[in-house]
Tab-separated table of C-alpha atoms and ligand atoms in Angstrom:
chain	number	residue	atom	x	y	z
P	1	MET	CA	94.382	125.704	130.485
P	2	ILE	CA	93.866	122.506	132.499
P	3	ARG	CA	91.027	121.583	130.150
P	4	ALA	CA	93.235	122.028	127.111
P	5	PHE	CA	95.887	119.902	128.765
P	6	LEU	CA	93.382	117.153	129.544
P	7	ALA	CA	92.065	117.265	125.994
P	8	LEU	CA	95.621	116.924	124.727
P	9	LEU	CA	96.208	113.960	127.029
P	10	ALA	CA	93.010	112.325	125.820
P	11	LEU	CA	94.091	112.802	122.209
P	12	LEU	CA	97.501	111.356	122.944
P	13	GLY	CA	95.897	108.371	124.649
P	14	LEU	CA	93.696	107.851	121.599
P	15	ALA	CA	96.687	108.027	119.279
P	16	LEU	CA	98.597	105.506	121.401
P	17	ALA	CA	95.613	103.169	121.564
P	18	GLN	CA	95.464	102.947	117.757
P	19	PRO	CA	97.553	100.054	116.513
P	20	SER	CA	100.127	101.480	114.127
P	21	VAL	CA	99.793	100.565	110.481
P	22	PRO	CA	102.686	98.476	109.119
P	23	VAL	CA	104.721	99.921	106.253
P	24	TRP	CA	105.696	97.473	103.548
P	25	GLY	CA	108.390	97.810	100.931
P	26	PHE	CA	108.790	96.428	97.440
P	27	ARG	CA	111.153	94.726	95.034
P	28	ILE	CA	111.258	95.559	91.304
P	29	VAL	CA	110.543	92.374	89.329
P	30	ASN	CA	110.481	93.956	85.847
P	31	THR	CA	110.827	97.412	84.330
P	32	TYR	CA	108.948	98.297	81.156
P	33	PRO	CA	108.724	101.471	79.074
P	34	HIS	CA	105.702	103.708	79.609
P	35	ASP	CA	104.535	106.587	77.394
P	36	PRO	CA	105.963	109.672	79.179
P	37	GLN	CA	103.141	111.758	77.649
P	38	ALA	CA	100.459	109.612	79.295
P	39	PHE	CA	98.856	111.453	82.222
P	40	THR	CA	97.890	108.144	83.820
P	41	GLN	CA	94.579	108.199	85.682
P	42	GLY	CA	93.468	104.588	85.379
P	43	LEU	CA	95.341	101.340	84.830
P	44	ILE	CA	94.179	97.741	84.527
P	45	TYR	CA	95.450	94.460	83.087
P	46	HIS	CA	93.294	92.156	81.005
P	47	ASP	CA	94.106	89.146	78.861
P	48	GLY	CA	97.734	89.946	78.079
P	49	PHE	CA	97.402	93.715	77.727
P	50	LEU	CA	97.376	96.813	79.851
P	51	TYR	CA	94.533	99.295	79.482
P	52	GLU	CA	95.121	102.849	80.513
P	53	GLY	CA	92.904	105.875	81.016
P	54	THR	CA	94.637	109.219	80.619
P	55	GLY	CA	93.657	112.694	81.759
P	56	LEU	CA	94.152	116.405	80.954
P	57	TYR	CA	91.693	118.376	78.822
P	58	GLY	CA	92.164	117.601	75.135
P	59	GLN	CA	94.491	114.681	75.867
P	60	SER	CA	92.183	112.269	77.656
P	61	SER	CA	91.939	108.770	76.246
P	62	LEU	CA	91.308	105.102	76.809
P	63	ARG	CA	94.165	103.028	75.405
P	64	LYS	CA	95.248	99.466	74.929
P	65	VAL	CA	98.958	99.163	75.675
P	66	GLU	CA	101.519	96.448	74.968
P	67	LEU	CA	103.229	95.590	78.250
P	68	GLN	CA	106.714	94.758	76.920
P	69	THR	CA	107.114	97.877	74.756
P	70	GLY	CA	104.661	100.399	76.206
P	71	ARG	CA	103.365	100.795	72.645
P	72	VAL	CA	99.805	102.139	72.338
P	73	LEU	CA	97.952	99.584	70.188
P	74	GLN	CA	94.546	101.237	70.205
P	75	SER	CA	93.211	104.498	71.562
P	76	ARG	CA	89.918	106.336	71.886
P	77	SER	CA	89.984	110.027	72.724
P	78	LEU	CA	87.508	111.760	74.992
P	79	PRO	CA	85.977	115.029	73.766
P	80	GLN	CA	87.993	118.143	74.673
P	81	LYS	CA	85.784	119.145	77.598
P	82	TYR	CA	86.386	115.909	79.544
P	83	PHE	CA	89.285	115.168	81.906
P	84	GLY	CA	89.573	111.363	81.947
P	85	GLU	CA	90.039	109.546	85.254
P	86	GLY	CA	89.853	105.975	86.610
P	87	ILE	CA	88.931	102.958	84.514
P	88	THR	CA	87.793	99.427	85.195
P	89	LEU	CA	86.616	96.444	83.170
P	90	PHE	CA	83.494	94.699	84.424
P	91	GLN	CA	81.683	91.993	82.455
P	92	ASN	CA	83.306	92.974	79.157
P	93	ARG	CA	82.554	96.666	79.558
P	94	PHE	CA	85.107	99.384	80.181
P	95	TYR	CA	83.966	102.115	82.565
P	96	GLN	CA	85.818	105.422	82.545
P	97	LEU	CA	85.298	108.282	84.997
P	98	THR	CA	85.904	111.957	84.386
P	99	TRP	CA	87.328	114.313	87.000
P	100	GLN	CA	84.831	117.176	87.405
P	101	ASN	CA	82.355	116.519	84.600
P	102	GLN	CA	80.292	114.131	86.794
P	103	GLU	CA	79.919	111.907	83.779
P	104	GLY	CA	81.294	108.450	83.018
P	105	PHE	CA	81.703	106.565	79.746
P	106	ILE	CA	81.028	102.907	78.972
P	107	TYR	CA	82.717	101.042	76.095
P	108	ASP	CA	82.746	97.503	74.760
P	109	LEU	CA	85.994	95.533	74.438
P	110	ASN	CA	86.725	97.261	71.100
P	111	PHE	CA	86.308	100.734	72.616
P	112	ASN	CA	82.938	101.291	70.931
P	113	PRO	CA	80.852	103.604	73.135
P	114	VAL	CA	77.853	101.754	74.563
P	115	GLY	CA	76.640	104.110	77.289
P	116	ARG	CA	77.173	106.925	79.736
P	117	PHE	CA	76.350	107.480	83.387
P	118	THR	CA	76.395	110.346	85.864
P	119	TYR	CA	77.396	110.779	89.509
P	120	GLN	CA	77.227	113.489	92.169
P	121	THR	CA	80.898	113.738	93.199
P	122	GLU	CA	84.208	114.217	91.465
P	123	GLY	CA	85.517	111.108	89.737
P	124	TRP	CA	89.013	109.896	90.642
P	125	GLY	CA	89.726	106.132	90.839
P	126	LEU	CA	87.728	103.095	89.760
P	127	THR	CA	87.906	99.314	90.278
P	128	HIS	CA	85.482	96.478	91.121
P	129	ASP	CA	85.231	93.555	93.515
P	130	GLY	CA	83.305	91.239	91.196
P	131	GLN	CA	79.968	92.520	92.530
P	132	ARG	CA	80.147	96.282	92.556
P	133	LEU	CA	82.193	99.034	90.981
P	134	ILE	CA	84.284	100.861	93.565
P	135	MET	CA	84.936	104.550	93.044
P	136	SER	CA	87.024	107.234	94.775
P	137	ASP	CA	86.384	110.981	94.586
P	138	GLY	CA	89.459	112.508	96.227
P	139	SER	CA	87.995	112.317	99.739
P	140	ALA	CA	88.411	109.514	102.300
P	141	GLN	CA	85.208	107.881	101.024
P	142	LEU	CA	84.851	104.980	98.639
P	143	PHE	CA	81.555	104.453	96.827
P	144	PHE	CA	80.296	100.994	95.901
P	145	LEU	CA	78.182	101.316	92.752
P	146	ASN	CA	75.547	98.877	91.620
P	147	PRO	CA	76.871	97.882	88.161
P	148	ARG	CA	73.340	97.806	86.724
P	149	THR	CA	72.110	101.198	87.934
P	150	LEU	CA	75.560	102.777	88.526
P	151	ARG	CA	74.143	104.303	91.700
P	152	PRO	CA	76.105	104.168	94.979
P	153	GLU	CA	74.717	101.496	97.326
P	154	ARG	CA	77.317	101.777	100.043
P	155	THR	CA	79.957	104.270	101.143
P	156	LEU	CA	83.040	103.368	103.120
P	157	THR	CA	85.290	105.755	105.024
P	158	VAL	CA	88.944	104.784	104.804
P	159	ARG	CA	90.970	105.243	107.977
P	160	ALA	CA	94.553	104.589	108.996
P	161	GLY	CA	95.097	104.287	112.734
P	162	GLY	CA	91.681	105.886	113.214
P	163	GLN	CA	92.357	108.934	111.009
P	164	PRO	CA	90.546	109.417	107.685
P	165	VAL	CA	92.790	109.033	104.641
P	166	THR	CA	91.871	111.683	102.085
P	167	ARG	CA	92.896	112.052	98.429
P	168	LEU	CA	92.316	108.402	97.605
P	169	ASN	CA	93.061	108.147	93.910
P	170	GLU	CA	93.678	105.261	91.476
P	171	LEU	CA	92.311	101.925	92.733
P	172	GLU	CA	92.828	98.215	92.212
P	173	TYR	CA	91.098	95.296	93.872
P	174	ILE	CA	93.817	92.748	94.681
P	175	GLN	CA	93.218	89.489	96.551
P	176	GLY	CA	90.316	90.765	98.637
P	177	ARG	CA	91.814	94.166	99.416
P	178	ILE	CA	91.379	97.579	97.832
P	179	TRP	CA	94.670	99.179	96.906
P	180	ALA	CA	94.591	102.958	96.553
P	181	ASN	CA	97.146	105.494	95.457
P	182	VAL	CA	97.060	108.496	97.760
P	183	TRP	CA	97.396	111.586	95.581
P	184	GLN	CA	100.764	113.384	95.814
P	185	THR	CA	102.287	110.742	98.079
P	186	SER	CA	104.604	107.792	97.483
P	187	ARG	CA	102.282	105.416	99.272
P	188	ILE	CA	99.577	102.955	98.384
P	189	ALA	CA	96.952	102.234	101.045
P	190	ILE	CA	95.965	98.569	101.326
P	191	ILE	CA	92.380	98.742	102.553
P	192	ASN	CA	90.088	96.195	104.157
P	193	PRO	CA	86.869	96.517	102.102
P	194	GLN	CA	84.637	95.620	105.079
P	195	SER	CA	86.066	97.902	107.771
P	196	GLY	CA	87.715	100.594	105.655
P	197	ASN	CA	90.860	100.231	107.755
P	198	VAL	CA	94.213	100.613	106.074
P	199	GLU	CA	95.886	97.309	106.926
P	200	ALA	CA	99.255	98.292	105.486
P	201	TRP	CA	101.016	101.080	103.637
P	202	LEU	CA	103.062	100.164	100.610
P	203	ASP	CA	105.937	102.633	100.446
P	204	LEU	CA	107.028	103.164	96.831
P	205	SER	CA	109.246	106.201	97.436
P	206	GLY	CA	112.138	104.385	95.695
P	207	LEU	CA	110.120	104.274	92.462
P	208	VAL	CA	109.018	107.885	92.858
P	209	LEU	CA	112.679	108.962	93.163
P	210	LEU	CA	113.545	107.041	89.990
P	211	ALA	CA	110.674	108.675	88.110
P	212	GLN	CA	111.390	112.156	89.469
P	213	ALA	CA	114.987	111.902	88.289
P	214	ARG	CA	113.557	111.622	84.754
P	215	ASN	CA	110.648	114.021	85.141
P	216	PRO	CA	110.658	116.637	87.943
P	217	ASN	CA	107.147	117.896	86.977
P	218	PRO	CA	105.197	118.090	90.289
P	219	ASP	CA	102.142	116.600	88.558
P	220	ALA	CA	104.172	113.468	87.681
P	221	VAL	CA	102.948	111.578	90.744
P	222	LEU	CA	102.624	107.905	91.487
P	223	ASN	CA	99.287	106.797	90.005
P	224	GLY	CA	98.244	103.560	88.375
P	225	ILE	CA	97.914	100.082	89.838
P	226	ALA	CA	97.033	97.032	87.736
P	227	TYR	CA	96.728	93.379	88.703
P	228	ASP	CA	97.021	90.249	86.600
P	229	SER	CA	95.026	87.801	88.701
P	230	GLN	CA	96.078	84.844	86.533
P	231	THR	CA	99.802	85.196	87.269
P	232	ARG	CA	99.393	87.416	90.352
P	233	ARG	CA	101.566	90.128	88.873
P	234	ILE	CA	101.267	93.685	90.227
P	235	PHE	CA	102.046	96.659	87.979
P	236	VAL	CA	102.468	100.271	89.019
P	237	THR	CA	103.295	103.492	87.201
P	238	GLY	CA	102.727	107.244	87.489
P	239	LYS	CA	101.486	110.227	85.552
P	240	LEU	CA	103.999	111.103	82.810
P	241	TRP	CA	106.376	108.397	84.065
P	242	PRO	CA	108.773	106.880	81.516
P	243	TYR	CA	108.554	103.511	83.268
P	244	LEU	CA	106.002	100.983	84.375
P	245	PHE	CA	107.122	98.506	87.007
P	246	GLU	CA	106.139	95.008	87.972
P	247	ILE	CA	106.711	94.863	91.712
P	248	ALA	CA	106.600	92.325	94.502
P	249	VAL	CA	105.617	93.338	98.016
P	250	VAL	CA	108.191	92.896	100.766
P	251	SER	CA	106.353	92.914	104.077
P	252	ASN	CA	109.502	93.226	106.207
P	253	PRO	CA	111.588	95.816	104.390
Z	301	DDQ	N1	93.330	114.159	90.041
Z	301	DDQ	O1	93.921	113.205	89.358
Z	301	DDQ	C1	94.019	114.289	91.314
Z	301	DDQ	C2	91.970	113.809	90.266
Z	301	DDQ	C3	93.353	115.395	89.287
Z	301	DDQ	C4	94.742	115.857	89.002
Z	301	DDQ	C5	94.765	117.167	88.311
Z	301	DDQ	C6	96.146	117.594	88.027
Z	301	DDQ	C7	96.145	118.973	87.457
Z	301	DDQ	C8	96.811	119.027	86.156
Z	301	DDQ	C9	96.605	120.317	85.450
Z	301	DDQ	C10	95.132	120.628	85.285
Z	301	DDQ	C11	94.870	121.600	84.208
Z	301	DDQ	C12	93.446	122.047	84.265
Z	302	CA	CA1	93.669	100.243	88.592
């Protein structure tokens, strides 16, 4: 009894010792249409266009999308047995993960297949830091892949206030931080890539409410972060969302 009490006290002390993670808000800068059939699993911005990876068996694709209209300009389907996941563009090659197939696809800028690779975990989100591809698998771990061998060279456990953050999903490397959607939540974790600490939460529940009003499907979760490094624009959307938003972070909401 006393022991349990002491253990509880120790836990409480630990919790209090952890600096709390700030929660940031957002402002909508622009609203664009988004294909409400797109089960968004990967999103990036490159050279004036969005590129999107979509999931679900038989509906998975890699697409080039016009920002202003949401129009799909080009699309390559994955074979029926693959559930498409995160995408990134590294040195003029698109990399696309699959959920439970443990197999990734590589394409050139015109979506011509140029290779495949395998991995040992599930595939969820994908981005890169200019040196390595960074991959999530639904756990609290991030894997840094050598872009030549596509083997993990480093794993990083993501923690917020000392606690592991599981279900890390779609990723984007933005100004030296890894941004990660947390599956089935309205929050993006902003992660220090050295320590794995969540430095801030970005609370997008306002956007989630907007999207849910249009599509109450429980799978229609926040997912998809893209960054235009040239103009420093940040885009977010969700699975089956009718909108894609350009947002600005408000650090004192
Ligand atoms: N993931 O994006 C969290 C990695 C996977 C989401 C799977 C959502 C289930 C949709 C229905 C699956 C039908 C087999
Ligand atoms: Ca992304």
